[in-house]
Coordinates of C-alpha atoms and ligand atoms in Angstrom, one line a residue:
M394 CA 136.3 23.2 39.3
C395 CA 134.2 22.5 36.3
S396 CA 135.0 24.0 32.9
V397 CA 132.6 24.8 30.1
V398 CA 133.5 25.4 26.5
G399 CA 131.4 26.1 23.4
Y400 CA 131.7 26.9 19.7
V401 CA 129.4 28.1 17.0
G402 CA 130.6 28.9 13.5
N403 CA 131.4 27.8 10.0
E404 CA 133.5 24.9 11.1
Y405 CA 132.8 21.7 12.9
S406 CA 132.8 22.3 16.7
R407 CA 134.1 19.0 18.2
K408 CA 137.8 19.6 17.6
F409 CA 137.8 23.1 19.2
V410 CA 135.6 22.0 22.1
L411 CA 137.9 19.0 22.9
E412 CA 141.0 21.1 22.6
G413 CA 139.5 23.8 24.8
L414 CA 138.5 21.2 27.4
S415 CA 142.0 19.7 27.4
R416 CA 143.5 23.1 28.1
L417 CA 141.1 23.6 31.0
E418 CA 141.1 20.0 32.3
Y419 CA 143.4 21.0 35.2
R420 CA 140.3 22.6 36.7
G421 CA 138.4 19.4 37.0
Y422 CA 138.7 15.9 35.7
D423 CA 136.1 13.6 37.2
S424 CA 134.1 13.2 34.0
A425 CA 133.6 14.9 30.6
G426 CA 130.9 15.4 28.0
F427 CA 130.1 16.9 24.6
A428 CA 126.9 17.8 22.8
C429 CA 126.3 19.3 19.4
I430 CA 123.5 20.0 16.9
D431 CA 123.3 17.4 14.1
P432 CA 123.7 19.5 10.9
D433 CA 121.4 17.0 9.0
N434 CA 118.3 17.2 11.2
N435 CA 119.1 19.9 13.8
R436 CA 118.7 17.5 16.7
L437 CA 120.9 17.4 19.7
M438 CA 123.5 14.6 19.9
Y439 CA 125.8 13.9 22.8
A440 CA 128.5 11.7 24.3
K441 CA 129.8 11.6 27.9
S442 CA 132.0 9.5 30.0
E443 CA 133.3 9.1 33.5
G444 CA 137.0 9.9 34.3
K445 CA 139.5 12.0 32.4
L446 CA 138.9 13.7 29.1
Q447 CA 140.9 11.2 27.2
R448 CA 138.1 8.6 27.8
L449 CA 135.6 11.0 26.1
V450 CA 138.1 11.6 23.2
S451 CA 138.3 7.8 22.7
L452 CA 134.6 7.4 22.8
L453 CA 134.2 10.2 20.3
E454 CA 136.6 8.4 18.0
K455 CA 134.3 5.4 18.0
E456 CA 131.1 7.5 17.7
P457 CA 132.3 10.6 15.8
I458 CA 129.3 13.0 16.3
D459 CA 129.9 16.6 15.2
G460 CA 128.1 19.8 14.3
F461 CA 128.6 23.5 13.7
A462 CA 127.4 24.3 17.2
G463 CA 128.8 22.3 20.1
I464 CA 129.4 22.5 23.9
G465 CA 131.6 20.6 26.3
H466 CA 132.3 20.1 29.9
T467 CA 134.9 18.7 32.3
R468 CA 133.5 18.1 35.8
W469 CA 134.7 18.4 39.4
S470 CA 132.0 16.7 41.3
T471 CA 129.9 18.6 43.8
H472 CA 126.4 17.2 43.6
G473 CA 126.5 13.4 43.0
A474 CA 129.4 11.0 42.4
S475 CA 131.7 11.1 39.4
S476 CA 129.8 8.8 37.1
E477 CA 128.7 8.8 33.5
Q478 CA 125.1 9.5 34.6
N479 CA 126.2 12.7 36.5
A480 CA 128.5 13.8 33.7
H481 CA 127.4 16.9 31.7
P482 CA 125.7 17.8 29.4
H483 CA 122.3 17.4 31.1
F484 CA 118.9 17.6 29.4
D485 CA 115.3 18.4 29.8
C486 CA 112.6 15.6 29.6
E487 CA 112.5 15.6 25.8
K488 CA 116.3 16.0 25.3
L489 CA 115.6 19.2 23.4
I490 CA 117.7 21.4 25.7
S491 CA 121.3 20.6 26.8
V492 CA 123.2 22.4 29.5
V493 CA 126.8 22.4 30.7
H494 CA 127.4 24.2 33.9
N495 CA 130.1 25.5 36.3
G496 CA 128.9 26.5 39.8
I497 CA 126.2 25.5 42.2
I498 CA 122.5 25.9 42.2
E499 CA 121.8 26.4 45.9
N500 CA 118.1 25.9 45.8
H501 CA 118.3 22.8 43.7
T502 CA 116.5 20.5 46.2
E503 CA 113.5 22.7 46.4
L504 CA 113.4 23.2 42.6
R505 CA 113.8 19.5 42.0
H506 CA 110.7 18.8 44.2
Q507 CA 108.7 21.4 42.4
L508 CA 109.6 20.1 39.0
E509 CA 109.0 16.5 39.9
K510 CA 105.5 17.4 41.1
T511 CA 104.8 18.9 37.7
G512 CA 105.9 15.7 35.9
H513 CA 109.6 16.2 35.2
T514 CA 111.7 13.1 35.4
F515 CA 115.4 13.4 36.4
H516 CA 118.2 11.1 35.3
S517 CA 121.1 12.4 37.5
E518 CA 121.9 13.6 41.0
T519 CA 123.3 16.9 39.8
D520 CA 122.0 20.4 40.4
T521 CA 122.7 21.1 36.7
E522 CA 119.9 19.0 35.5
I523 CA 117.5 21.3 37.3
I524 CA 118.5 24.1 34.9
A525 CA 117.6 22.1 31.8
H526 CA 114.1 21.2 33.2
L527 CA 113.5 24.6 34.5
F528 CA 114.4 26.1 31.1
E529 CA 112.0 23.6 29.5
S530 CA 109.2 24.8 31.8
S531 CA 110.1 28.5 31.3
L532 CA 110.0 28.1 27.5
S533 CA 106.5 26.6 27.9
V534 CA 105.2 29.8 29.4
R535 CA 107.5 32.3 27.6
K536 CA 108.1 31.5 24.0
E537 CA 110.9 34.0 23.2
L538 CA 114.3 33.1 24.4
P539 CA 115.2 36.3 26.3
E540 CA 111.9 36.3 28.2
A541 CA 112.3 32.6 29.0
I542 CA 115.8 33.2 30.3
V543 CA 114.7 36.1 32.5
H544 CA 112.0 33.8 33.9
L545 CA 114.6 31.0 34.4
V546 CA 117.2 33.1 36.2
Q547 CA 114.6 34.5 38.5
Q548 CA 114.2 31.1 40.0
L549 CA 117.9 30.1 40.3
Q550 CA 119.9 30.8 43.4
G551 CA 123.6 30.4 43.6
A552 CA 126.7 31.0 41.6
Y553 CA 126.7 29.7 38.0
A554 CA 127.9 30.0 34.5
F555 CA 126.2 27.7 32.0
I556 CA 125.9 27.2 28.2
S557 CA 122.9 25.7 26.7
L558 CA 122.2 24.4 23.2
L559 CA 118.6 23.9 22.1
N560 CA 117.0 22.0 19.3
A561 CA 114.7 24.8 18.6
H562 CA 117.6 27.3 18.1
P563 CA 120.2 25.3 16.4
D564 CA 122.4 28.3 15.5
T565 CA 122.5 29.9 18.9
M566 CA 124.4 29.2 22.1
V567 CA 122.7 30.5 25.3
L568 CA 125.2 31.8 27.9
V569 CA 124.2 32.7 31.4
R570 CA 126.5 34.0 34.1
K571 CA 126.1 34.8 37.8
R572 CA 129.2 35.0 40.0
S573 CA 131.1 32.5 37.9
P574 CA 133.2 33.6 34.9
L575 CA 132.2 33.2 31.3
C576 CA 133.8 34.8 28.2
I577 CA 133.2 34.9 24.5
G578 CA 136.0 35.0 21.9
L579 CA 135.0 36.7 18.7
G580 CA 136.3 35.0 15.5
D581 CA 135.7 35.5 11.8
G582 CA 132.3 33.7 11.2
Q583 CA 132.8 31.8 14.5
M584 CA 132.5 32.4 18.2
F585 CA 134.4 30.6 21.0
V586 CA 133.0 30.4 24.5
A587 CA 134.5 29.3 27.7
S588 CA 134.7 29.7 31.4
D589 CA 138.4 30.7 30.9
M590 CA 139.8 32.3 27.8
L591 CA 142.8 30.0 27.9
A592 CA 140.4 27.6 26.1
F593 CA 140.6 29.8 23.0
A594 CA 143.9 31.6 23.5
G595 CA 145.6 32.0 20.1
K596 CA 142.4 31.7 18.1
T597 CA 141.2 35.3 18.6
R598 CA 142.4 38.3 20.5
N599 CA 138.9 39.9 20.8
V600 CA 137.1 38.9 24.0
I601 CA 133.9 39.8 25.7
F602 CA 134.0 39.1 29.5
M603 CA 130.4 38.8 30.4
P604 CA 129.3 41.1 33.2
D605 CA 128.0 39.6 36.4
E606 CA 124.3 38.7 36.2
S607 CA 124.0 38.7 32.5
F608 CA 123.1 36.4 29.7
A609 CA 124.0 36.3 26.0
L610 CA 122.6 34.8 22.8
V611 CA 125.7 33.9 20.7
C612 CA 125.4 33.1 17.0
K613 CA 128.4 32.7 14.6
D614 CA 128.2 36.4 13.5
S615 CA 126.5 38.1 16.5
V616 CA 126.4 38.5 20.3
E617 CA 123.4 39.9 22.1
L618 CA 124.0 40.7 25.7
Y619 CA 121.3 41.2 28.4
R620 CA 121.0 42.0 32.1
F621 CA 119.1 39.5 34.2
D622 CA 116.0 41.7 34.0
G623 CA 116.1 41.4 30.1
T624 CA 117.4 44.9 29.3
P625 CA 120.0 44.9 26.6
I626 CA 123.7 45.7 27.4
A627 CA 126.1 47.3 25.0
V628 CA 128.7 44.8 24.1
S629 CA 132.3 45.7 25.1
V630 CA 135.1 43.9 23.4
Q631 CA 138.6 43.8 24.9
E632 CA 141.7 43.0 23.1
V633 CA 143.9 40.5 24.9
D634 CA 147.3 39.2 24.0
V635 CA 147.6 35.5 24.9
T636 CA 148.8 32.6 22.9
W637 CA 148.6 28.9 23.9
D638 CA 152.3 28.1 23.4
M639 CA 153.0 30.4 26.4
Y640 CA 151.4 27.6 28.4
E641 CA 152.9 24.4 27.0
K642 CA 155.1 22.3 29.3
Q643 CA 158.2 23.3 27.3
G644 CA 160.1 20.0 27.8
H645 CA 159.3 19.5 31.5
D646 CA 157.7 16.3 32.6
H647 CA 155.0 18.3 34.5
Y648 CA 153.6 21.8 34.6
M649 CA 154.5 21.8 38.3
L650 CA 158.2 21.3 37.6
K651 CA 158.0 24.0 34.9
E652 CA 156.4 26.3 37.3
I653 CA 158.9 25.6 40.1
Y654 CA 161.6 26.7 37.7
E655 CA 159.7 29.8 36.6
Q656 CA 159.8 31.2 40.1
K657 CA 163.0 33.2 39.9
T658 CA 161.7 35.0 36.8
A659 CA 158.2 35.4 38.3
I660 CA 159.7 37.0 41.4
H661 CA 161.8 39.3 39.3
D662 CA 158.7 40.2 37.2
T663 CA 156.7 40.9 40.3
V664 CA 159.4 43.1 41.8
D665 CA 159.9 45.0 38.6
F666 CA 156.1 45.5 38.1
L667 CA 155.6 46.7 41.7
H668 CA 158.6 49.0 41.4
S669 CA 157.1 50.4 38.2
V670 CA 153.7 51.1 39.9
K671 CA 155.2 52.3 43.2
D672 CA 154.0 55.9 42.8
R673 CA 150.5 55.0 41.8
I674 CA 150.0 52.0 44.0
W675 CA 147.5 53.6 46.3
D676 CA 145.4 54.6 43.3
D677 CA 145.5 51.0 42.1
M678 CA 144.5 49.9 45.6
G679 CA 141.6 52.3 45.6
M680 CA 143.0 54.2 48.5
S681 CA 144.7 57.5 49.2
A682 CA 148.2 58.1 50.7
K683 CA 146.3 59.7 53.6
Q684 CA 144.3 56.6 54.2
I685 CA 147.5 54.5 54.1
C686 CA 149.2 56.7 56.7
A687 CA 146.1 56.5 58.9
L688 CA 146.0 52.7 58.8
D689 CA 146.0 51.2 62.4
S690 CA 145.6 47.6 61.4
I691 CA 145.2 45.2 58.4
N692 CA 143.0 42.2 57.8
L693 CA 144.2 39.4 55.5
V694 CA 142.0 36.7 54.0
G695 CA 142.6 33.7 51.7
C696 CA 142.3 30.0 51.3
G697 CA 144.9 27.2 51.2
T698 CA 148.3 28.2 49.8
S699 CA 147.2 31.9 49.5
W700 CA 146.2 31.8 53.2
H701 CA 149.7 30.4 54.0
A702 CA 151.3 33.3 52.0
G703 CA 149.1 35.7 54.0
Y704 CA 150.2 34.1 57.2
I705 CA 153.9 34.8 56.3
G706 CA 152.7 38.3 55.2
K707 CA 151.3 38.9 58.7
F708 CA 154.9 38.8 60.0
F709 CA 155.9 41.4 57.3
F710 CA 153.1 43.8 58.1
E711 CA 153.6 43.6 61.8
T712 CA 157.4 43.8 61.9
I713 CA 158.1 46.1 58.9
A714 CA 155.0 48.3 58.7
M715 CA 154.2 48.1 62.5
L716 CA 150.6 47.2 61.7
P717 CA 148.7 44.7 63.8
T718 CA 147.4 42.2 61.3
Q719 CA 144.6 39.8 61.6
L720 CA 144.5 36.7 59.3
H721 CA 141.4 34.9 58.3
L722 CA 140.6 31.7 56.5
A723 CA 137.9 32.8 54.0
S724 CA 135.8 29.7 54.5
E725 CA 135.6 30.5 58.3
F726 CA 135.5 34.2 58.1
R727 CA 132.2 34.2 56.3
Y728 CA 130.4 32.5 59.1
L729 CA 131.9 34.4 62.0
P730 CA 130.9 37.8 63.5
F731 CA 132.8 40.6 61.9
F732 CA 133.7 43.7 63.9
P733 CA 134.6 46.5 61.5
V734 CA 137.2 48.9 62.9
K735 CA 138.2 52.3 61.6
N736 CA 141.5 52.9 59.7
N737 CA 141.7 49.3 58.5
M738 CA 142.0 47.7 55.2
F739 CA 141.0 44.3 54.0
L740 CA 143.5 42.5 51.7
A741 CA 142.1 39.4 50.0
I742 CA 144.9 37.1 48.6
S743 CA 144.0 34.8 45.7
Q744 CA 146.0 33.4 42.8
S745 CA 143.0 33.0 40.6
G746 CA 140.9 35.9 41.9
E747 CA 137.9 33.6 41.6
T748 CA 137.9 31.4 44.8
A749 CA 134.3 31.4 46.0
D750 CA 135.0 31.7 49.7
T751 CA 137.5 34.6 49.3
L752 CA 135.2 36.4 46.9
E753 CA 132.3 36.1 49.3
A754 CA 134.5 37.5 52.1
I755 CA 135.2 40.5 49.9
R756 CA 131.5 40.9 49.2
M757 CA 130.8 40.8 52.9
V758 CA 133.4 43.4 53.8
N759 CA 132.2 45.6 50.9
E760 CA 129.1 46.2 52.9
F761 CA 131.1 48.1 55.5
Q762 CA 133.2 51.3 55.1
I763 CA 136.5 49.4 54.8
P764 CA 138.6 49.4 51.7
T765 CA 138.9 46.0 50.1
V766 CA 142.0 45.2 48.0
A767 CA 142.6 42.0 46.0
L768 CA 146.1 40.7 45.8
T769 CA 145.9 38.4 42.8
N770 CA 147.6 37.0 39.8
V771 CA 144.7 37.6 37.3
S772 CA 144.0 41.1 36.3
S773 CA 140.7 40.2 34.6
S774 CA 139.4 38.3 37.7
T775 CA 136.1 38.8 39.5
M776 CA 138.0 39.8 42.6
V777 CA 139.7 42.7 40.8
R778 CA 136.3 43.8 39.6
E779 CA 134.6 43.5 42.9
S780 CA 137.2 44.8 45.2
E781 CA 137.8 48.6 45.6
G782 CA 141.4 48.1 44.5
F783 CA 144.0 45.6 43.6
V784 CA 147.7 44.6 43.6
L785 CA 148.9 42.2 40.9
T786 CA 151.5 39.5 41.1
Q787 CA 153.3 38.6 37.9
A788 CA 153.5 34.8 38.2
G789 CA 152.0 34.2 34.8
R790 CA 149.4 31.5 34.3
E791 CA 149.7 28.6 36.9
I792 CA 148.4 25.4 35.4
A793 CA 149.5 22.7 37.9
V794 CA 146.8 22.3 40.6
A795 CA 149.4 22.6 43.3
S796 CA 150.4 26.2 43.7
T797 CA 154.1 27.0 43.4
K798 CA 155.0 30.3 41.7
A799 CA 151.7 31.9 42.8
F800 CA 152.8 31.3 46.4
S801 CA 156.3 32.8 46.0
T802 CA 155.1 35.8 44.1
Q803 CA 152.4 36.4 46.8
V804 CA 155.1 36.3 49.5
T805 CA 157.1 38.7 47.3
A806 CA 154.3 41.1 46.9
L807 CA 153.4 41.1 50.6
Y808 CA 157.0 41.8 51.5
W809 CA 157.1 44.7 49.1
M810 CA 153.7 46.0 50.2
A811 CA 154.8 46.0 53.9
H812 CA 157.8 48.1 52.9
R813 CA 155.9 50.4 50.6
I814 CA 153.4 51.1 53.4
A815 CA 156.2 51.5 55.9
C816 CA 157.8 54.0 53.5
E817 CA 154.6 56.0 53.2
K818 CA 154.3 56.0 57.0
K819 CA 157.9 57.2 57.2
I820 CA 159.0 54.2 59.2
I821 CA 161.6 53.5 56.5
N822 CA 163.0 55.6 53.7
T823 CA 163.0 55.1 50.0
S824 CA 166.5 53.6 50.0
Q825 CA 165.3 50.9 52.4
L826 CA 162.5 50.2 50.1
E827 CA 165.0 49.8 47.3
S828 CA 167.1 47.5 49.5
A829 CA 164.0 45.4 50.2
Q830 CA 163.5 44.9 46.4
H831 CA 167.2 43.8 46.2
D832 CA 166.7 41.4 49.1
L833 CA 163.8 39.8 47.2
L834 CA 165.9 39.3 44.1
V835 CA 168.7 37.7 46.2
A836 CA 166.1 35.3 47.8
A837 CA 164.9 34.4 44.3
E838 CA 168.4 33.6 43.3
V839 CA 168.8 31.3 46.3
L840 CA 165.4 29.7 45.7
E841 CA 166.6 28.6 42.3
N842 CA 170.3 27.8 43.1
T843 CA 169.4 25.5 46.0
I844 CA 167.3 23.3 43.7
E845 CA 170.3 22.9 41.4
N846 CA 172.6 22.1 44.4
Y847 CA 170.4 19.3 45.6
K848 CA 168.7 18.2 42.5
L849 CA 170.8 15.1 41.8
S850 CA 170.9 13.8 45.4
I851 CA 167.2 14.3 45.7
I852 CA 166.4 12.4 42.5
K853 CA 169.0 9.6 43.1
D854 CA 168.8 9.2 46.8
L855 CA 166.5 11.3 48.9
A856 CA 163.2 11.0 46.9
P857 CA 163.3 7.2 46.7
R858 CA 164.3 7.0 50.4
Y859 CA 161.5 9.2 51.7
A860 CA 158.8 8.1 49.3
R861 CA 158.6 5.0 51.5
Y862 CA 157.2 6.8 54.5
K863 CA 153.4 7.0 55.0
K864 CA 153.4 10.1 57.3
M865 CA 155.5 13.0 58.2
I866 CA 155.5 15.8 60.8
F867 CA 156.5 19.4 59.8
L868 CA 157.8 22.0 62.3
G869 CA 158.6 25.6 62.1
R870 CA 158.7 28.7 64.3
H871 CA 157.9 32.3 63.7
N872 CA 157.4 32.7 60.0
S873 CA 158.8 29.3 59.2
Y874 CA 155.7 27.8 60.9
P875 CA 153.3 29.0 58.1
F876 CA 155.9 27.8 55.7
A877 CA 155.7 24.4 57.4
L878 CA 152.0 24.5 56.9
E879 CA 152.5 25.2 53.2
S880 CA 155.1 22.5 52.9
A881 CA 152.8 19.9 54.5
L882 CA 150.0 20.9 52.1
K883 CA 152.3 20.4 49.1
L884 CA 153.3 16.9 50.3
K885 CA 149.7 15.9 51.0
E886 CA 148.3 17.1 47.8
I887 CA 150.8 15.8 45.3
A888 CA 152.3 12.7 47.1
Y889 CA 149.2 11.7 49.1
I890 CA 151.4 11.3 52.2
L891 CA 149.8 12.3 55.5
A892 CA 151.6 15.4 56.7
T893 CA 150.8 17.5 59.8
A894 CA 152.4 20.8 60.6
Y895 CA 153.0 22.4 64.1
P896 CA 154.7 25.4 65.6
A897 CA 157.7 23.6 67.0
G898 CA 157.0 24.9 70.5
E899 CA 153.7 23.0 70.6
L900 CA 155.5 19.6 70.2
K901 CA 155.5 18.8 73.9
H902 CA 151.9 19.7 74.2
G903 CA 150.8 16.7 72.3
P904 CA 152.3 15.9 68.9
L905 CA 155.5 14.5 70.5
A906 CA 153.5 11.3 71.0
L907 CA 153.6 10.7 67.3
I908 CA 157.4 10.6 67.1
D909 CA 158.9 7.3 66.1
A910 CA 161.4 6.0 63.5
D911 CA 158.6 5.6 60.9
T912 CA 157.5 9.3 61.0
P913 CA 160.2 11.7 59.8
T914 CA 160.1 15.2 61.2
I915 CA 160.9 18.0 58.7
I916 CA 162.0 21.1 60.4
F917 CA 162.3 24.6 58.8
S918 CA 165.0 26.7 60.4
H919 CA 165.1 30.4 61.0
Q920 CA 168.0 32.8 60.9
D921 CA 167.1 34.7 64.0
P922 CA 169.6 33.4 66.7
L923 CA 167.0 33.1 69.4
I924 CA 164.4 31.3 67.3
Y925 CA 167.1 29.1 65.9
Q926 CA 168.2 28.1 69.4
K927 CA 164.6 27.2 70.3
L928 CA 164.3 25.1 67.1
V929 CA 167.5 23.2 68.0
G930 CA 166.0 22.4 71.4
N931 CA 162.9 21.0 69.6
V932 CA 165.1 18.9 67.3
Q933 CA 166.8 17.5 70.4
E934 CA 163.4 16.5 71.8
V935 CA 162.6 14.6 68.6
K936 CA 166.0 12.9 68.5
A937 CA 165.8 11.9 72.2
R938 CA 162.6 9.9 71.3
G939 CA 164.2 8.1 68.4
G940 CA 162.8 10.4 65.7
H941 CA 164.3 10.9 62.2
V942 CA 164.9 14.5 61.3
I943 CA 165.2 16.3 57.9
A944 CA 166.4 19.8 58.4
F945 CA 166.1 22.8 56.1
A946 CA 168.9 24.8 57.8
F947 CA 170.7 28.0 56.9
E948 CA 174.4 28.0 56.3
G949 CA 176.5 28.0 59.5
Q950 CA 173.7 26.4 61.6
K951 CA 176.1 23.6 62.7
E952 CA 174.3 22.4 65.8
L953 CA 171.1 21.7 63.8
C954 CA 173.0 20.1 60.9
D955 CA 174.8 17.8 63.3
L956 CA 171.6 16.6 64.9
A957 CA 169.6 16.0 61.7
D958 CA 169.7 12.8 59.7
T959 CA 169.3 14.6 56.4
V960 CA 170.3 18.3 55.9
F961 CA 169.5 20.8 53.2
E962 CA 171.8 23.8 53.7
I963 CA 170.5 27.1 52.3
P964 CA 172.5 30.3 51.9
R965 CA 171.6 33.1 54.2
V966 CA 169.2 35.8 53.0
K967 CA 167.4 38.6 54.7
S968 CA 166.0 37.0 57.8
M969 CA 162.3 37.6 57.1
L970 CA 162.8 36.0 53.6
G971 CA 164.0 32.7 54.9
P972 CA 160.7 30.9 53.8
L973 CA 161.0 32.4 50.3
A974 CA 164.6 31.2 49.9
M975 CA 163.5 27.6 51.0
T976 CA 160.5 27.5 48.7
G977 CA 162.0 26.0 45.5
L978 CA 163.9 23.3 47.3
M979 CA 160.9 22.3 49.4
Q980 CA 158.7 22.1 46.3
F981 CA 161.2 20.2 44.3
F982 CA 161.8 17.6 47.0
F983 CA 158.1 16.9 47.3
Y984 CA 157.7 16.9 43.6
A985 CA 160.4 14.3 43.3
I986 CA 158.8 12.1 46.0
A987 CA 155.4 12.4 44.2
K988 CA 157.1 11.4 41.0
E989 CA 158.8 8.5 42.6
L990 CA 155.3 7.4 43.8
D991 CA 154.0 7.8 40.2
R992 CA 151.3 10.3 41.3
P993 CA 149.4 12.3 38.7
I994 CA 151.3 15.4 39.9
D995 CA 149.6 18.1 37.8
K996 CA 146.1 16.8 38.5
P997 CA 146.0 15.2 42.0
R998 CA 143.0 13.1 42.7
N999 CA 139.8 14.9 44.0
L1000 CA 141.3 18.3 43.5
A1001 CA 140.8 21.1 41.0
K1002 CA 142.4 24.4 40.3
S1003 CA 140.4 27.5 41.2
V1004 CA 137.7 26.5 43.7
T1005 CA 134.8 28.5 42.4
V1006 CA 132.2 26.7 44.6
E1007 CA 131.9 26.9 48.4
Ligands
F6R2039 C1 147.3 24.4 46.9 C2 146.4 25.4 46.3 C3 145.2 25.8 46.9 C4 144.9 27.3 46.6 C5 143.5 27.7 47.1 C6 143.2 29.1 46.9 O1 148.4 24.1 46.2 O2 146.7 25.8 45.2 O3 145.2 25.6 48.3 O4 145.9 28.1 47.1 O5 142.5 26.9 46.6 O6 143.2 29.4 45.6 P1 143.4 30.9 45.1 O7 144.7 31.4 45.5 O8 143.2 30.9 43.6 O9 142.3 31.7 45.8

């Protein structure tokens, strides 16, 4: 999604703004822009360009504008194409007010018509430009900034975080936040502002996370915070401990590769953390042990990779904790009837804790008497704040757009949670919970070792060979089916190869028509003997039609290995953890294919990390 960054202080702002934007560029990279106040005449100056941030950097080298207050933006297009014209910042009619914005103004069409009728002229197709014009019109009727902002936000609908610089207030940044994150880093004679504190990590440890529906007036030595109705809010500063070097690529070609290799540690950290909170976990989840014991069912919700992790988790909750589990795609859930049932809990799964659809699903369920719990990787996220409770994964920051370690730590946490609930319900005892933790660590070991085992043959032989194909079919059964879904998503998003995933039993109900020598079938095996035999049958169906098979098999699955054209053999782990054990190898294989195809792996086209708009 879009990122906003701002600076006001004793130093020139451009360097910080561009550095902050480059740290957040993984969230959106369709266009970029910068605006600042000219120190000589207090007038706004700006530069913007289509495409990646580097183009803006080059432009600014030729036209080196700078000032002590500056704002910047990287865009992930929602309203209007990726063009220079639609790049932020946007302005009012007189170019006296500049705005950079993350989010969506839902009533922008109606507002645009109203503003056009009163003589405002627009220069872009964006919803953001409406904010600048509306701010102009609010300031014409309310002279003081706080009053004008109250008037402005009363007219805006949607989710937004924006920063505005105004000619008339050259020393002040205006920050407004509703349902999209915005934070302020407090420095010495300087203030850093961003939609994500990663932008200023290492520059200050003192951070204000703006509350929802609030606005702030930020000068180099002061922050005034207000509610949307204009009443002041006491400023609460939190101390955070993050440095930027924690997020460098550390010698890897891509963040994705670094993050693939971080998985073993991330799983260990997640298990250790969950183990350390095992006695207070129900408090964290905002529930009581009694409520847990009374649970009759669970609802899971998420988007994309997090939904896939939830799908695998459904097998854990049903088999280990004996809880019927319903799984929902957040983007669908919001528009379907919801039938609340008693003794249920609603677990929202999200790496970022900011995904708009999942967040809205939580808000919807919060209206009923059902506990909402966020399973997320970001403790300061909106989902943690807005759910009744939370469970945290310990993946560390994930920068590559394609999720890797977030997925494996979600699967880890879901497996652990299913056991912890089963333990509370006395379905298993504490030593079985301890064994489950051990099984997760074993799977993490296998996840990493299998990459090492196949690394050379993938790089030298398999990736070049399979990068030539234009489409692939993915098959799985039981919990290897959601894993097939996740694998197909990885291949699509980073290699741009068309990939479709099916439960293997569905083959003969249609997809078998796709089988030919140009469409490899990738099959993910299972350790359960019955499921395995069924999968072997499906591979025979594919081979009988001249298909080409790549098998992710477990050690000893000879029949499958003999049938397949390419085999990855994976050491056996606890049966339910098969997908976790296969995760590293699957990700590495597709990473290597994408690299072979020279794709921009960390920032695939059209995508962005953390989808904070619907
Ligand atoms: C794919 C990917 C996305 C996210 C999805 C949800 O690799 O990363 O599908 O999983 O956008 O994001 P979170 O988990 O932040 O809610």
